[in-house]
Every structure is written in C-alpha cells, then in structure tokens.
Amino acid sequence: MADKSRILIADDNQPNRELLEAYLAGVDCEVEHAVDGQDTLVKVKSYRPDLILLDVMMPNLDGYVAAEQLRMLRELKNTLMLVLNNHGLYGLHMNLQQLRYVFEVARNGLNVSEAAAALHTSQPGVSKQIRLLEEELGVDVFV
C-alpha cells in the first residue's frame, strides 16, 4: 500500500483553510497547514507535500514570492502548486472531483492513464476535468 499523499494548505485565513480541507474530506491524504508564506517555506522542508494550495495574499511573505522561492527548491520539483486568492476561492466552482483528478495525476507522476485507472474512470474524462479547471482558473495546471 502506498503512503498517503500529503497536502499543504497555506492561507492566513482560518475559514479558508477549513473550506479547502472540507473539499479534501473524501480524499485519502494527510493535510498540514501553514499560516503565511514564511511558515510555508519552513513546513515544506520537513513535511514534503505532494500538493501545495497557496493563498496569494498572506502576511510576512505573500503567495507569489513564496511560490517563486518554493520552485527553486530541488526537493519540490515534483510538487504541484495551486495558487489561489480569496476572491477565486469563494467564486471558484472547482469541485472536489476536479481537485481529486489533479491530485491523482500528480501522485501518478503526471501519467493521466494511471491516474484514470486509480480513479476508476477514463483518461479522456480526467483530461476533460483538468481542462475545465484550467479554463476556470485561467492558468495551465501542469506546466
């Protein structure tokens, strides 16, 4: 049995952290929290997340600067990062299924076919959900 995947939720707003954790309630994973960009940089070194959900507006070190610094860490080269903002968080219609699909693709080394098999769905279905999420976010999830 594989180890549980690890997700780091980085947001200074506790209700936002709780909302994101609620989205993940059905996902078999470990969740850790960081309260600002600096805390995120500290926690990734020991926690080694597979996915980081990073708020843009945080004290001490904002999400954009934290993301730039996180991308320079060699040990995080296979870690997926999604950068969100409060407006996007509440206006976002990203459902749990899309997040699961993104998470599973990342967990399977970006192999969509393996992710689809793990999710008991089709590869085109996974690709479609990720494409819909990318359109909604206005960014490419996997670059």
PDB file of C-alpha atoms in Angstrom:
ATOM      1  CA  MET A   1       0.000   0.000   0.000  1.00  0.00           C
ATOM      2  CA  ALA A   2       1.321   3.403  -0.965  1.00  0.00           C
ATOM      3  CA  ASP A   3       1.835   6.130   1.593  1.00  0.00           C
ATOM      4  CA  LYS A   4      -0.884   8.719   1.842  1.00  0.00           C
ATOM      5  CA  SER A   5      -0.289  11.763  -0.278  1.00  0.00           C
ATOM      6  CA  ARG A   6       0.479  14.980   1.581  1.00  0.00           C
ATOM      7  CA  ILE A   7      -1.225  18.311   1.011  1.00  0.00           C
ATOM      8  CA  LEU A   8      -0.099  21.615   2.485  1.00  0.00           C
ATOM      9  CA  ILE A   9      -2.766  24.325   2.740  1.00  0.00           C
ATOM     10  CA  ALA A  10      -1.093  27.733   3.070  1.00  0.00           C
ATOM     11  CA  ASP A  11      -3.541  30.502   3.989  1.00  0.00           C
ATOM     12  CA  ASP A  12      -3.561  33.066   6.784  1.00  0.00           C
ATOM     13  CA  ASN A  13      -7.369  32.933   6.963  1.00  0.00           C
ATOM     14  CA  GLN A  14      -8.555  30.012   9.103  1.00  0.00           C
ATOM     15  CA  PRO A  15     -12.030  29.749   7.495  1.00  0.00           C
ATOM     16  CA  ASN A  16     -10.335  29.452   4.082  1.00  0.00           C
ATOM     17  CA  ARG A  17      -8.090  26.669   5.380  1.00  0.00           C
ATOM     18  CA  GLU A  18     -11.143  24.892   6.779  1.00  0.00           C
ATOM     19  CA  LEU A  19     -13.018  25.273   3.475  1.00  0.00           C
ATOM     20  CA  LEU A  20     -10.134  23.809   1.497  1.00  0.00           C
ATOM     21  CA  GLU A  21      -9.802  20.979   3.998  1.00  0.00           C
ATOM     22  CA  ALA A  22     -13.543  20.292   3.610  1.00  0.00           C
ATOM     23  CA  TYR A  23     -13.002  19.970  -0.167  1.00  0.00           C
ATOM     24  CA  LEU A  24     -10.424  17.312   0.626  1.00  0.00           C
ATOM     25  CA  ALA A  25     -12.595  15.378   3.106  1.00  0.00           C
ATOM     26  CA  GLY A  26     -13.149  12.497   0.690  1.00  0.00           C
ATOM     27  CA  VAL A  27      -9.517  12.243  -0.383  1.00  0.00           C
ATOM     28  CA  ASP A  28      -7.286   9.752   1.416  1.00  0.00           C
ATOM     29  CA  CYS A  29      -4.456  12.138   2.276  1.00  0.00           C
ATOM     30  CA  GLU A  30      -2.650  13.912   5.087  1.00  0.00           C
ATOM     31  CA  VAL A  31      -3.247  17.648   5.422  1.00  0.00           C
ATOM     32  CA  GLU A  32      -0.955  20.193   7.058  1.00  0.00           C
ATOM     33  CA  HIS A  33      -1.482  23.944   7.411  1.00  0.00           C
ATOM     34  CA  ALA A  34       0.767  26.965   7.076  1.00  0.00           C
ATOM     35  CA  VAL A  35      -0.373  30.439   8.155  1.00  0.00           C
ATOM     36  CA  ASP A  36       1.781  32.592   5.851  1.00  0.00           C
ATOM     37  CA  GLY A  37       4.421  32.374   3.158  1.00  0.00           C
ATOM     38  CA  GLN A  38       7.314  32.158   5.595  1.00  0.00           C
ATOM     39  CA  ASP A  39       5.599  29.355   7.533  1.00  0.00           C
ATOM     40  CA  THR A  40       5.075  27.564   4.209  1.00  0.00           C
ATOM     41  CA  LEU A  41       8.792  27.692   3.403  1.00  0.00           C
ATOM     42  CA  VAL A  42       9.608  26.232   6.821  1.00  0.00           C
ATOM     43  CA  LYS A  43       6.986  23.468   6.727  1.00  0.00           C
ATOM     44  CA  VAL A  44       7.793  22.153   3.241  1.00  0.00           C
ATOM     45  CA  LYS A  45      11.269  21.172   4.392  1.00  0.00           C
ATOM     46  CA  SER A  46      10.001  18.665   6.937  1.00  0.00           C
ATOM     47  CA  TYR A  47       6.524  17.860   5.585  1.00  0.00           C
ATOM     48  CA  ARG A  48       7.465  17.350   1.893  1.00  0.00           C
ATOM     49  CA  PRO A  49       3.982  17.827   0.407  1.00  0.00           C
ATOM     50  CA  ASP A  50       2.817  16.366  -2.893  1.00  0.00           C
ATOM     51  CA  LEU A  51       0.446  19.310  -3.397  1.00  0.00           C
ATOM     52  CA  ILE A  52       0.556  22.883  -2.051  1.00  0.00           C
ATOM     53  CA  LEU A  53      -2.586  25.039  -2.085  1.00  0.00           C
ATOM     54  CA  LEU A  54      -1.152  28.522  -1.688  1.00  0.00           C
ATOM     55  CA  ASP A  55      -3.087  31.728  -0.953  1.00  0.00           C
ATOM     56  CA  VAL A  56      -1.852  34.812  -2.803  1.00  0.00           C
ATOM     57  CA  MET A  57      -2.393  37.407  -0.080  1.00  0.00           C
ATOM     58  CA  MET A  58      -0.637  36.436   3.162  1.00  0.00           C
ATOM     59  CA  PRO A  59       1.376  38.382   5.716  1.00  0.00           C
ATOM     60  CA  ASN A  60       5.171  38.151   6.094  1.00  0.00           C
ATOM     61  CA  LEU A  61       5.642  36.672   2.621  1.00  0.00           C
ATOM     62  CA  ASP A  62       2.871  36.690   0.012  1.00  0.00           C
ATOM     63  CA  GLY A  63       1.937  33.682  -2.071  1.00  0.00           C
ATOM     64  CA  TYR A  64       3.633  34.881  -5.256  1.00  0.00           C
ATOM     65  CA  VAL A  65       7.005  35.366  -3.562  1.00  0.00           C
ATOM     66  CA  ALA A  66       6.609  32.120  -1.625  1.00  0.00           C
ATOM     67  CA  ALA A  67       5.779  30.256  -4.871  1.00  0.00           C
ATOM     68  CA  GLU A  68       8.893  31.632  -6.570  1.00  0.00           C
ATOM     69  CA  GLN A  69      11.057  30.516  -3.654  1.00  0.00           C
ATOM     70  CA  LEU A  70       9.352  27.117  -3.449  1.00  0.00           C
ATOM     71  CA  ARG A  71      10.023  26.479  -7.155  1.00  0.00           C
ATOM     72  CA  MET A  72      13.736  26.917  -6.528  1.00  0.00           C
ATOM     73  CA  LEU A  73      13.793  24.054  -4.015  1.00  0.00           C
ATOM     74  CA  ARG A  74      15.056  20.948  -5.768  1.00  0.00           C
ATOM     75  CA  GLU A  75      13.241  18.646  -3.332  1.00  0.00           C
ATOM     76  CA  LEU A  76       9.919  20.138  -4.505  1.00  0.00           C
ATOM     77  CA  LYS A  77      10.498  19.690  -8.242  1.00  0.00           C
ATOM     78  CA  ASN A  78       7.658  17.125  -8.448  1.00  0.00           C
ATOM     79  CA  THR A  79       5.329  19.017  -6.116  1.00  0.00           C
ATOM     80  CA  LEU A  80       2.205  20.504  -7.638  1.00  0.00           C
ATOM     81  CA  MET A  81       1.319  24.058  -6.531  1.00  0.00           C
ATOM     82  CA  LEU A  82      -2.014  25.797  -6.979  1.00  0.00           C
ATOM     83  CA  VAL A  83      -2.025  29.500  -6.162  1.00  0.00           C
ATOM     84  CA  LEU A  84      -5.452  30.818  -5.127  1.00  0.00           C
ATOM     85  CA  ASN A  85      -6.869  34.096  -3.917  1.00  0.00           C
ATOM     86  CA  ASN A  86      -9.851  34.770  -1.650  1.00  0.00           C
ATOM     87  CA  HIS A  87     -11.992  36.044  -4.499  1.00  0.00           C
ATOM     88  CA  GLY A  88     -11.144  32.992  -6.538  1.00  0.00           C
ATOM     89  CA  LEU A  89     -11.633  30.701  -3.580  1.00  0.00           C
ATOM     90  CA  TYR A  90     -15.201  31.754  -2.990  1.00  0.00           C
ATOM     91  CA  GLY A  91     -16.093  32.361  -6.644  1.00  0.00           C
ATOM     92  CA  LEU A  92     -14.378  29.212  -7.817  1.00  0.00           C
ATOM     93  CA  HIS A  93     -16.615  26.398  -8.944  1.00  0.00           C
ATOM     94  CA  MET A  94     -13.770  23.931  -8.730  1.00  0.00           C
ATOM     95  CA  ASN A  95     -15.401  20.831  -7.387  1.00  0.00           C
ATOM     96  CA  LEU A  96     -13.883  18.056  -5.400  1.00  0.00           C
ATOM     97  CA  GLN A  97     -13.798  15.800  -8.445  1.00  0.00           C
ATOM     98  CA  GLN A  98     -11.526  18.189 -10.353  1.00  0.00           C
ATOM     99  CA  LEU A  99      -9.220  18.553  -7.368  1.00  0.00           C
ATOM    100  CA  ARG A 100      -9.093  14.779  -6.972  1.00  0.00           C
ATOM    101  CA  TYR A 101      -8.208  14.380 -10.636  1.00  0.00           C
ATOM    102  CA  VAL A 102      -5.391  16.929 -10.451  1.00  0.00           C
ATOM    103  CA  PHE A 103      -4.132  15.365  -7.244  1.00  0.00           C
ATOM    104  CA  GLU A 104      -4.204  11.842  -8.660  1.00  0.00           C
ATOM    105  CA  VAL A 105      -2.385  12.869 -11.854  1.00  0.00           C
ATOM    106  CA  ALA A 106       0.344  14.499  -9.744  1.00  0.00           C
ATOM    107  CA  ARG A 107       0.528  11.448  -7.488  1.00  0.00           C
ATOM    108  CA  ASN A 108       0.951   9.172 -10.515  1.00  0.00           C
ATOM    109  CA  GLY A 109       3.934  11.044 -11.905  1.00  0.00           C
ATOM    110  CA  LEU A 110       1.789  13.072 -14.354  1.00  0.00           C
ATOM    111  CA  ASN A 111       0.604   9.862 -16.019  1.00  0.00           C
ATOM    112  CA  VAL A 112      -3.057  10.543 -16.853  1.00  0.00           C
ATOM    113  CA  SER A 113      -3.776   6.917 -17.807  1.00  0.00           C
ATOM    114  CA  GLU A 114      -2.553   5.629 -14.438  1.00  0.00           C
ATOM    115  CA  ALA A 115      -4.496   8.361 -12.652  1.00  0.00           C
ATOM    116  CA  ALA A 116      -7.648   7.398 -14.548  1.00  0.00           C
ATOM    117  CA  ALA A 117      -7.186   3.761 -13.564  1.00  0.00           C
ATOM    118  CA  ALA A 118      -6.709   4.735  -9.897  1.00  0.00           C
ATOM    119  CA  LEU A 119      -9.863   6.871 -10.090  1.00  0.00           C
ATOM    120  CA  HIS A 120     -11.839   4.138 -11.903  1.00  0.00           C
ATOM    121  CA  THR A 121     -12.659   6.450 -14.786  1.00  0.00           C
ATOM    122  CA  SER A 122     -11.458   7.131 -18.311  1.00  0.00           C
ATOM    123  CA  GLN A 123      -8.370   9.040 -19.410  1.00  0.00           C
ATOM    124  CA  PRO A 124     -10.476  11.422 -21.554  1.00  0.00           C
ATOM    125  CA  GLY A 125     -12.702  12.077 -18.528  1.00  0.00           C
ATOM    126  CA  VAL A 126      -9.701  13.033 -16.390  1.00  0.00           C
ATOM    127  CA  SER A 127      -8.282  15.226 -19.148  1.00  0.00           C
ATOM    128  CA  LYS A 128     -11.621  16.971 -19.626  1.00  0.00           C
ATOM    129  CA  GLN A 129     -11.994  17.774 -15.913  1.00  0.00           C
ATOM    130  CA  ILE A 130      -8.465  19.151 -15.719  1.00  0.00           C
ATOM    131  CA  ARG A 131      -9.048  21.225 -18.873  1.00  0.00           C
ATOM    132  CA  LEU A 132     -12.281  22.628 -17.347  1.00  0.00           C
ATOM    133  CA  LEU A 133     -10.400  23.518 -14.176  1.00  0.00           C
ATOM    134  CA  GLU A 134      -7.662  25.231 -16.189  1.00  0.00           C
ATOM    135  CA  GLU A 135     -10.277  27.253 -18.087  1.00  0.00           C
ATOM    136  CA  GLU A 136     -11.957  28.262 -14.849  1.00  0.00           C
ATOM    137  CA  LEU A 137      -8.687  29.242 -13.179  1.00  0.00           C
ATOM    138  CA  GLY A 138      -7.277  30.850 -16.316  1.00  0.00           C
ATOM    139  CA  VAL A 139      -3.957  29.023 -15.885  1.00  0.00           C
ATOM    140  CA  ASP A 140      -2.303  25.829 -17.001  1.00  0.00           C
ATOM    141  CA  VAL A 141      -2.277  23.428 -14.062  1.00  0.00           C
ATOM    142  CA  PHE A 142       0.548  21.244 -15.380  1.00  0.00           C
ATOM    143  CA  VAL A 143       3.363  23.232 -16.977  1.00  0.00           C
TER     144      VAL A 143
END
